[in-house]
Coordinates of C-alpha atoms in Angstrom, one line a residue:
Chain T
X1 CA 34.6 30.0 -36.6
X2 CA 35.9 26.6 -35.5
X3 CA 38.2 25.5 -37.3
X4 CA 38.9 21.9 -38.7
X5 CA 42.1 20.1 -39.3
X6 CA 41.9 17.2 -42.1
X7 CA 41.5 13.7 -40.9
X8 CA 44.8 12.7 -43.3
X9 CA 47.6 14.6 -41.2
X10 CA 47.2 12.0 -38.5
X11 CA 48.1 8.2 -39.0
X12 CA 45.1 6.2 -39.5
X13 CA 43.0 5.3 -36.1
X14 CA 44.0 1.3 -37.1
X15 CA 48.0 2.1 -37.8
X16 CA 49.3 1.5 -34.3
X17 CA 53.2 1.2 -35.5
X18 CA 54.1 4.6 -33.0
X19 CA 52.3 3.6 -30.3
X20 CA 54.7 3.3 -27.1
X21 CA 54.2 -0.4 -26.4
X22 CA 54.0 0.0 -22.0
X23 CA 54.1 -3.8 -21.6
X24 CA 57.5 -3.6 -22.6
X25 CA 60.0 -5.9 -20.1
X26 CA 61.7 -3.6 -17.9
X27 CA 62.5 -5.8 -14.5
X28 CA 64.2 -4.3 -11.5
X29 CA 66.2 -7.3 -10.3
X30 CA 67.1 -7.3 -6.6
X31 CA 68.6 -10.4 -5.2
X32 CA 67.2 -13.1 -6.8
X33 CA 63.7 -11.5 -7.3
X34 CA 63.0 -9.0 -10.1
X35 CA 60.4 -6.5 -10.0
X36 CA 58.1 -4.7 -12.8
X37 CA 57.5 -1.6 -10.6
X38 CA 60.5 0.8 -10.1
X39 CA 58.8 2.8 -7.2
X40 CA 59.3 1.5 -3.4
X41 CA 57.1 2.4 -0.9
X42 CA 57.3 3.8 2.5
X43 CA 54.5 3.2 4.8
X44 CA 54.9 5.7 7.2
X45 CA 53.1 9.0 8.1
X46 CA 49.6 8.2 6.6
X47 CA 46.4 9.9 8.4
X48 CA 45.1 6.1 8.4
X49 CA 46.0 2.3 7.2
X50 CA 42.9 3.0 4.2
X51 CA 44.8 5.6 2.7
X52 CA 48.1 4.0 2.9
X53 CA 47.0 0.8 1.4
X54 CA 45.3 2.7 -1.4
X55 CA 48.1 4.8 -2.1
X56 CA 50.1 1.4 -2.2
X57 CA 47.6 -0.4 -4.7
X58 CA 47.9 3.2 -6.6
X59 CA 51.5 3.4 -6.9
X60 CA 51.4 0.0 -8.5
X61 CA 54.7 -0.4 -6.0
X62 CA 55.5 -4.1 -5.5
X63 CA 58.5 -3.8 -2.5
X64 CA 56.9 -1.7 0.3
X65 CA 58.4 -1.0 3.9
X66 CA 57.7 -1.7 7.2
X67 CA 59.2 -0.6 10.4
X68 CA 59.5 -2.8 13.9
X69 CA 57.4 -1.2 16.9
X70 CA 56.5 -2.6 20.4
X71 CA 53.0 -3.9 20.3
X72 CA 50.5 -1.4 21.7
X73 CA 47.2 -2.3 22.6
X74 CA 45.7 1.5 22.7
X75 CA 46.8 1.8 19.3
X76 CA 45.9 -1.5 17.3
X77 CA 45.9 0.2 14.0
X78 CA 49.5 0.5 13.5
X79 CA 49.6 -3.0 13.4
X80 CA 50.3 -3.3 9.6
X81 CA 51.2 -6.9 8.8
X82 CA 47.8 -8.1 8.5
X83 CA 46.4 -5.0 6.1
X84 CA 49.2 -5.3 3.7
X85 CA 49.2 -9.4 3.6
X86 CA 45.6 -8.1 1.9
X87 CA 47.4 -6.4 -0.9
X88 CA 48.2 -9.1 -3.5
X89 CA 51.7 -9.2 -5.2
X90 CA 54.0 -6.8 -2.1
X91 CA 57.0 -7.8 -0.5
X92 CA 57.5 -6.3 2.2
X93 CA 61.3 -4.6 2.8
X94 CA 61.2 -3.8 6.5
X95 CA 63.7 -1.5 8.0
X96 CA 66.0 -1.5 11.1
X97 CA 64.7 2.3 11.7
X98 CA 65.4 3.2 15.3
X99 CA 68.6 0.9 15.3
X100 CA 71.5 2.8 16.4
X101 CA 73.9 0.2 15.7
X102 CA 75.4 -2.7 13.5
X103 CA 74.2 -5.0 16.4
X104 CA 71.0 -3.7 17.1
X105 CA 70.2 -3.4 13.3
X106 CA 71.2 -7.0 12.9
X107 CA 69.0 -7.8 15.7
X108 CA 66.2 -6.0 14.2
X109 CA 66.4 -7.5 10.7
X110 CA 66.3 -11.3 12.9
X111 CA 63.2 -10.3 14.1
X112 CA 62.2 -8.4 10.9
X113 CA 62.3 -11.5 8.9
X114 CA 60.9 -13.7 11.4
X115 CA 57.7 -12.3 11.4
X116 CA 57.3 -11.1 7.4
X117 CA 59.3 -13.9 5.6
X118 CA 60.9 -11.7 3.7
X119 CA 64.6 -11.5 2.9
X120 CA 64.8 -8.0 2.1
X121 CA 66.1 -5.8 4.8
X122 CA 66.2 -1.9 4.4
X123 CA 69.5 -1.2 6.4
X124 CA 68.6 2.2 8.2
X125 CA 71.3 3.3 10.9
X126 CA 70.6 7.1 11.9
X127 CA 71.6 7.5 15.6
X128 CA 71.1 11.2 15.5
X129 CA 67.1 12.3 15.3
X130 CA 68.2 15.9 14.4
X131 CA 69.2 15.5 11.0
X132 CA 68.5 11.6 10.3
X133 CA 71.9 11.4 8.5
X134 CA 73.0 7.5 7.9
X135 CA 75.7 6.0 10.7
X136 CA 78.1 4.8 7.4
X137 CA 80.2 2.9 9.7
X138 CA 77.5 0.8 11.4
X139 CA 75.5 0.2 8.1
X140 CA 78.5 -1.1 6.3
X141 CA 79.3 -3.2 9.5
X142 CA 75.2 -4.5 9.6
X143 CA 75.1 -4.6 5.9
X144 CA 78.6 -7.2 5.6
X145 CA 77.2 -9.2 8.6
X146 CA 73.3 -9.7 7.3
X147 CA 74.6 -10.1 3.2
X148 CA 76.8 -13.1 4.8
X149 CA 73.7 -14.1 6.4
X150 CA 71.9 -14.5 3.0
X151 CA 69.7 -11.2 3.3
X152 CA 68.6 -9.3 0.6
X153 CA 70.4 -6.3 1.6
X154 CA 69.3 -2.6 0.6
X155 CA 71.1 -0.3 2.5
X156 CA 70.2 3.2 3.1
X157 CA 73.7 5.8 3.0
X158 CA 74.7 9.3 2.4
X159 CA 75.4 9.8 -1.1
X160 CA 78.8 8.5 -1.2
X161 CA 80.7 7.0 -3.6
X162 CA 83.0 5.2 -2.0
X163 CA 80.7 3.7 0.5
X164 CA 78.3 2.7 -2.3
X165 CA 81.2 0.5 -4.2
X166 CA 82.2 -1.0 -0.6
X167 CA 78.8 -2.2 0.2
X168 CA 78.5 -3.8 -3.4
X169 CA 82.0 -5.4 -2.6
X170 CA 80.4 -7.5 0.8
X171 CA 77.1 -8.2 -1.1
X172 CA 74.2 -5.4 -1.0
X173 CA 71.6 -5.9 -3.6
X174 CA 71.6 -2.5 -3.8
X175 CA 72.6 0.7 -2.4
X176 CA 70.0 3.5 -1.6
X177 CA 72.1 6.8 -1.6
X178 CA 69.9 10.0 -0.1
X179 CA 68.4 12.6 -2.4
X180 CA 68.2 15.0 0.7
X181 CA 67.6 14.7 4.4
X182 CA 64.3 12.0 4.9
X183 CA 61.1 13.9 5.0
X184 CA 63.2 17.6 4.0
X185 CA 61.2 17.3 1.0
X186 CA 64.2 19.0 -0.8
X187 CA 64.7 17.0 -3.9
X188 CA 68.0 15.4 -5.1
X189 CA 70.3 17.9 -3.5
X190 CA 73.1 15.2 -4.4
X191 CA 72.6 14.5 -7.8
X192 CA 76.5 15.2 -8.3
X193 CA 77.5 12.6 -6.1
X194 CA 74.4 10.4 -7.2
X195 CA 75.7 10.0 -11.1
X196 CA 79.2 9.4 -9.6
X197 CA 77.2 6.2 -8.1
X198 CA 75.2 5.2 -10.4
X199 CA 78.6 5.7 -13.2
X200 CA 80.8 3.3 -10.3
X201 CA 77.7 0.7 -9.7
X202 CA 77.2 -2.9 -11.0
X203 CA 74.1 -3.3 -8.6
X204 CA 70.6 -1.2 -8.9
X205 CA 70.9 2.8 -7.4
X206 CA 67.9 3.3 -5.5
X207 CA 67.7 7.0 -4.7
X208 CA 66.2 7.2 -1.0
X209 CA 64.7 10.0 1.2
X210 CA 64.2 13.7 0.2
X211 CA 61.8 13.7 -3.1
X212 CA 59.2 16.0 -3.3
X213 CA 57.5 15.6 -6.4
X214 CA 56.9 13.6 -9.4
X215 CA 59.1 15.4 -11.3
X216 CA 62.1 14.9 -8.8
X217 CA 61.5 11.0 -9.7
X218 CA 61.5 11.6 -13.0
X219 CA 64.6 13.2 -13.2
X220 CA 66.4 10.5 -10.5
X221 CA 65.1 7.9 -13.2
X222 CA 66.4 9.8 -16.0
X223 CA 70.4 10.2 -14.5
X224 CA 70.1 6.0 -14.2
X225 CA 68.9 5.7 -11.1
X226 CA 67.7 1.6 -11.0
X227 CA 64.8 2.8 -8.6
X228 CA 63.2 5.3 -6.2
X229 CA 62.0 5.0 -2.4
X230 CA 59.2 7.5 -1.4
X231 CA 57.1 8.0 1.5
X232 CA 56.5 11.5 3.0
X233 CA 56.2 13.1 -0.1
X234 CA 52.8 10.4 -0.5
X235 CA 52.2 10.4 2.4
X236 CA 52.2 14.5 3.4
X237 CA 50.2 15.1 0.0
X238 CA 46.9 16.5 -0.1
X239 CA 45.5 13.7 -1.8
X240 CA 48.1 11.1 -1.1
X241 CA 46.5 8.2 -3.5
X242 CA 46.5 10.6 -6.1
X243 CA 50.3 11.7 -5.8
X244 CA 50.8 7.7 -5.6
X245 CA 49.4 7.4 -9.0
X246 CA 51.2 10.6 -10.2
X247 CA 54.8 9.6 -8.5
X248 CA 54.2 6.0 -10.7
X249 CA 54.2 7.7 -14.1
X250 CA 56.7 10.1 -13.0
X251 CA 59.4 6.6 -12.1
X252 CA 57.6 5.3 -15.7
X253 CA 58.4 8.5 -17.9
X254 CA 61.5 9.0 -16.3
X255 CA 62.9 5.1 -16.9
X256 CA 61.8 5.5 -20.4
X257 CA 63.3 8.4 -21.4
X258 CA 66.6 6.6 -19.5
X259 CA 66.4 3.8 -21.6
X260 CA 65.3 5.6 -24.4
X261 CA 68.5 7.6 -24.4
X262 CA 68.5 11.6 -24.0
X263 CA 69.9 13.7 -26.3
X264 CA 73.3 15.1 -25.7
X265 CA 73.8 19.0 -24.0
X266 CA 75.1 21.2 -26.3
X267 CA 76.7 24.7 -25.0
X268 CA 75.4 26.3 -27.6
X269 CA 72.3 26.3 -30.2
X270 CA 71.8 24.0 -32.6
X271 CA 68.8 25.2 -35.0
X272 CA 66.0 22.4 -35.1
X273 CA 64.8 24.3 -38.4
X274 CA 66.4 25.4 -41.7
X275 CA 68.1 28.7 -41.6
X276 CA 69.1 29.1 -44.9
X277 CA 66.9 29.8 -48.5
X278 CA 64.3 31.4 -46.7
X279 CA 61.5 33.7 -48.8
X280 CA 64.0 35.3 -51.3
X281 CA 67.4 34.7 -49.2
X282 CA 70.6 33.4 -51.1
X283 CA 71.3 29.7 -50.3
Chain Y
X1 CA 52.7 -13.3 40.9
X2 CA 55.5 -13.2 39.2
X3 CA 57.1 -9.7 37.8
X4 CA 58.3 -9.8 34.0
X5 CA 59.8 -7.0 31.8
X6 CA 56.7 -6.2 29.6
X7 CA 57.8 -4.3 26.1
X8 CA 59.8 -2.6 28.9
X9 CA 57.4 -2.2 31.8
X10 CA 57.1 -4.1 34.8
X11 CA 54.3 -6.2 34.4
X12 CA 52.7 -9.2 37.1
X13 CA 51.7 -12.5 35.8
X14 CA 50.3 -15.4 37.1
X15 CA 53.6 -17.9 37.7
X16 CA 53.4 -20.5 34.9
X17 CA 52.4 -18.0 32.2
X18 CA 53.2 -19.0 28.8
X19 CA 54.0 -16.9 25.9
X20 CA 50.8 -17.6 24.7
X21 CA 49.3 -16.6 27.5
X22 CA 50.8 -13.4 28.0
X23 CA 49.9 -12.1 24.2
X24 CA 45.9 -13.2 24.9
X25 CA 46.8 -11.0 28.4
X26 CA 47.9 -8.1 26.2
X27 CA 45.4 -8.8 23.5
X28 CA 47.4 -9.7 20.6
X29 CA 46.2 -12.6 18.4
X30 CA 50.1 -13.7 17.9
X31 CA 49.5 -14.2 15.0
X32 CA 51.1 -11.1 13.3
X33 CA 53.4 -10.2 16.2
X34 CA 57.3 -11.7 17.0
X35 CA 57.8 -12.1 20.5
X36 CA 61.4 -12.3 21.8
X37 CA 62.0 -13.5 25.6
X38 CA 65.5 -12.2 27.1
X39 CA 66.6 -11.4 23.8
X40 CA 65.8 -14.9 22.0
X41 CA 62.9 -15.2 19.4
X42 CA 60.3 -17.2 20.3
X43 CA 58.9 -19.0 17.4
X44 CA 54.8 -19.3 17.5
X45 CA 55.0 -23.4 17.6
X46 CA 57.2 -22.8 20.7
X47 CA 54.7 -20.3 22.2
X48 CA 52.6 -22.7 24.2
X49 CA 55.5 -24.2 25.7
X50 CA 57.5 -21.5 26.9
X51 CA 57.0 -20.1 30.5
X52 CA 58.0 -17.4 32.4
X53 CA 60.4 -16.7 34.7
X54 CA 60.6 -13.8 37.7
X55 CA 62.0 -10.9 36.0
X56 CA 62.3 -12.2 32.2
X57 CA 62.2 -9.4 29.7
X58 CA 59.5 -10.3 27.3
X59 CA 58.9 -7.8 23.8
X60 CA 55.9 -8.4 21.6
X61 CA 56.6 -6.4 18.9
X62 CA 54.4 -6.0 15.5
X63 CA 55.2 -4.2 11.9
X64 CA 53.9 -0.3 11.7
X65 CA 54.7 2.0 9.1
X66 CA 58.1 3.3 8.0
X67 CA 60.2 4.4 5.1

């Protein structure tokens, strides 16, 4: 027998007063720009430029990277500047990837903004392919030098604290602190160090590299984090425009709980339910 | 001929080769390229108007994806 639930236990279909309003004003302010979306896209590691530009118009993500190659004329389609200009309402953020110094990254954010416009530069100094860990000293020298030079400066670093509040002091828009090793698909092996950040910041904590899943955003958003960066996680999916759509509510759900406010731990059990004058029991 | 530094290859060019001339060579449309010669950007106003010299290093280089 199916069973029926009276009409009157739910608000009425016009009383809208606990509807979640989503239009609510939320900006992430880099620089001098501010953004609605809290998710930053990679563009690297697609199967082709269709998917990657609809797993960018998916993601909703308004700040989207870039990286600087030789021009190659066997392979044309990596040319990405002209697909993305396409894409109404992205910035593009390219990075100094393949820089294995201050001087060389500086060069490469010259050129960088040269040919996109942009200010933003993603500061990315990894001189050793083996585990793609961040040079700190060169990215704080790169980072000083192009924030002097008016760039919007995002820098990617190890998930350290100390580093974090230094690049603030010369300037960075932001810092982007490492959840795990790029493309490890490990999750945020550093959320320890990450709260210390986000606790110690004044400027947006973007966490960078390493998320897997929906659910790792989510809970990055939830500690405070202003931000996330993915790219392999999209763009090794099986369906990447899909897990582009999924990885923006999981950045959405996890900012609003954020801002919402969780509830505090508790070691021990707090009953959500009366225990007490139950069927016959003394008060 | 002349011998240039091509995005790191040697590459002959007719002597009195322009920028411009070298991307229509390689088959870019310049347009969403930078092109630095010896390590100096050469702006796309300036492209006409810049030759090249025996043995400059010339790098066309164009945005492809990254993280």
């Amino acid at each position: 027998m199916k069973e029926t639930v009276s009409k009157s236990w739910f608000l009425p279909e016009e009383d809208n007063r606990h509807q979640y309003n989503f239009e609510f004003m939320d900006l992430l302010p880099l620089g001098s720009y501010t953004f609605s979306s809290r998710l930053i896209l990679g563009t690297g590691k697609y199967s082709d430029i269709r998917t990657m530009l609809d797993a960018v118009r998916a993601s909703g993500a308004e700040l989207v990277t870039v990286a600087l190659r030789r021009f190659n004329r066997e392979q044309m389609e990596d040319d990405l500047f002209g697909p993305l200009s396409e894409i109404g309402g992205i910035t593009l953020m390219p990075n100094t990837s393949g820089a294995s110094s201050a001087a060389e990254a500086v060069r490469a954010a010259h050129i960088a903004r040269e040919l996109s416009g942009s200010p933003f530069v993603k500061v990315e100094i990894h001189p050793n392919p083996q585990h793609l860990m961040p040079d700190p000293i060169e990215t704080f020298e790169a980072s000083k030098i192009l924030a002097g030079e008016g760039f919007i400066v995002m820098p990617y670093i190890s998930a350290d604290p100390v580093l974090a509040k230094r690049l603030e002091e010369v300037g960075c828009a932001s810092v982007m602190p490492l959840g795990s090793a790029i493309g490890s698909g490990q999750g945020l092996k550093t959320s320890g160090m990450l709260d210390l950040i986000i606790r110690e910041s004044t400027v947006p904590v973007i966490v960078d590299a390493g998320l897997r899943s929906p659910g790792e955003a989510a809970a990055a958003m939830e500690m405070g984090c202003a931000a996330v960066l993915v790219n392999s996680a999209i763009a090794a999916a099986g369906d990447p425009v899909a897990m582009a759509g999924a990885f923006s509510l999981g950045v959405v759900a996890g900012r609003r709980a954020f801002t919402a406010g969780l509830m505090p731990k508790s070691g021990h059990a707090i009953a959500t339910s009366p225990l007490t004058s139950f069927l016959g029991k003394e008060p | 001929m002349i011998t240039i530094e091509l995005n790191g290859c040697k590459q002959g060019v007719p002597p009195g080769s322009s920028v411009s001339d070298i991307l229509a060579l390689i088959g870019s449309n310049g347009k969403n390229a930078a092109v630095l010669v010896n390590e100096k950007i050469v702006r796309p106003e300036n492209r006409s108007t810049v030759f090249l010299h025996e043995g400059d290093r010339v790098e066309v280089l164009v945005f492809a994806g990254g993280g």
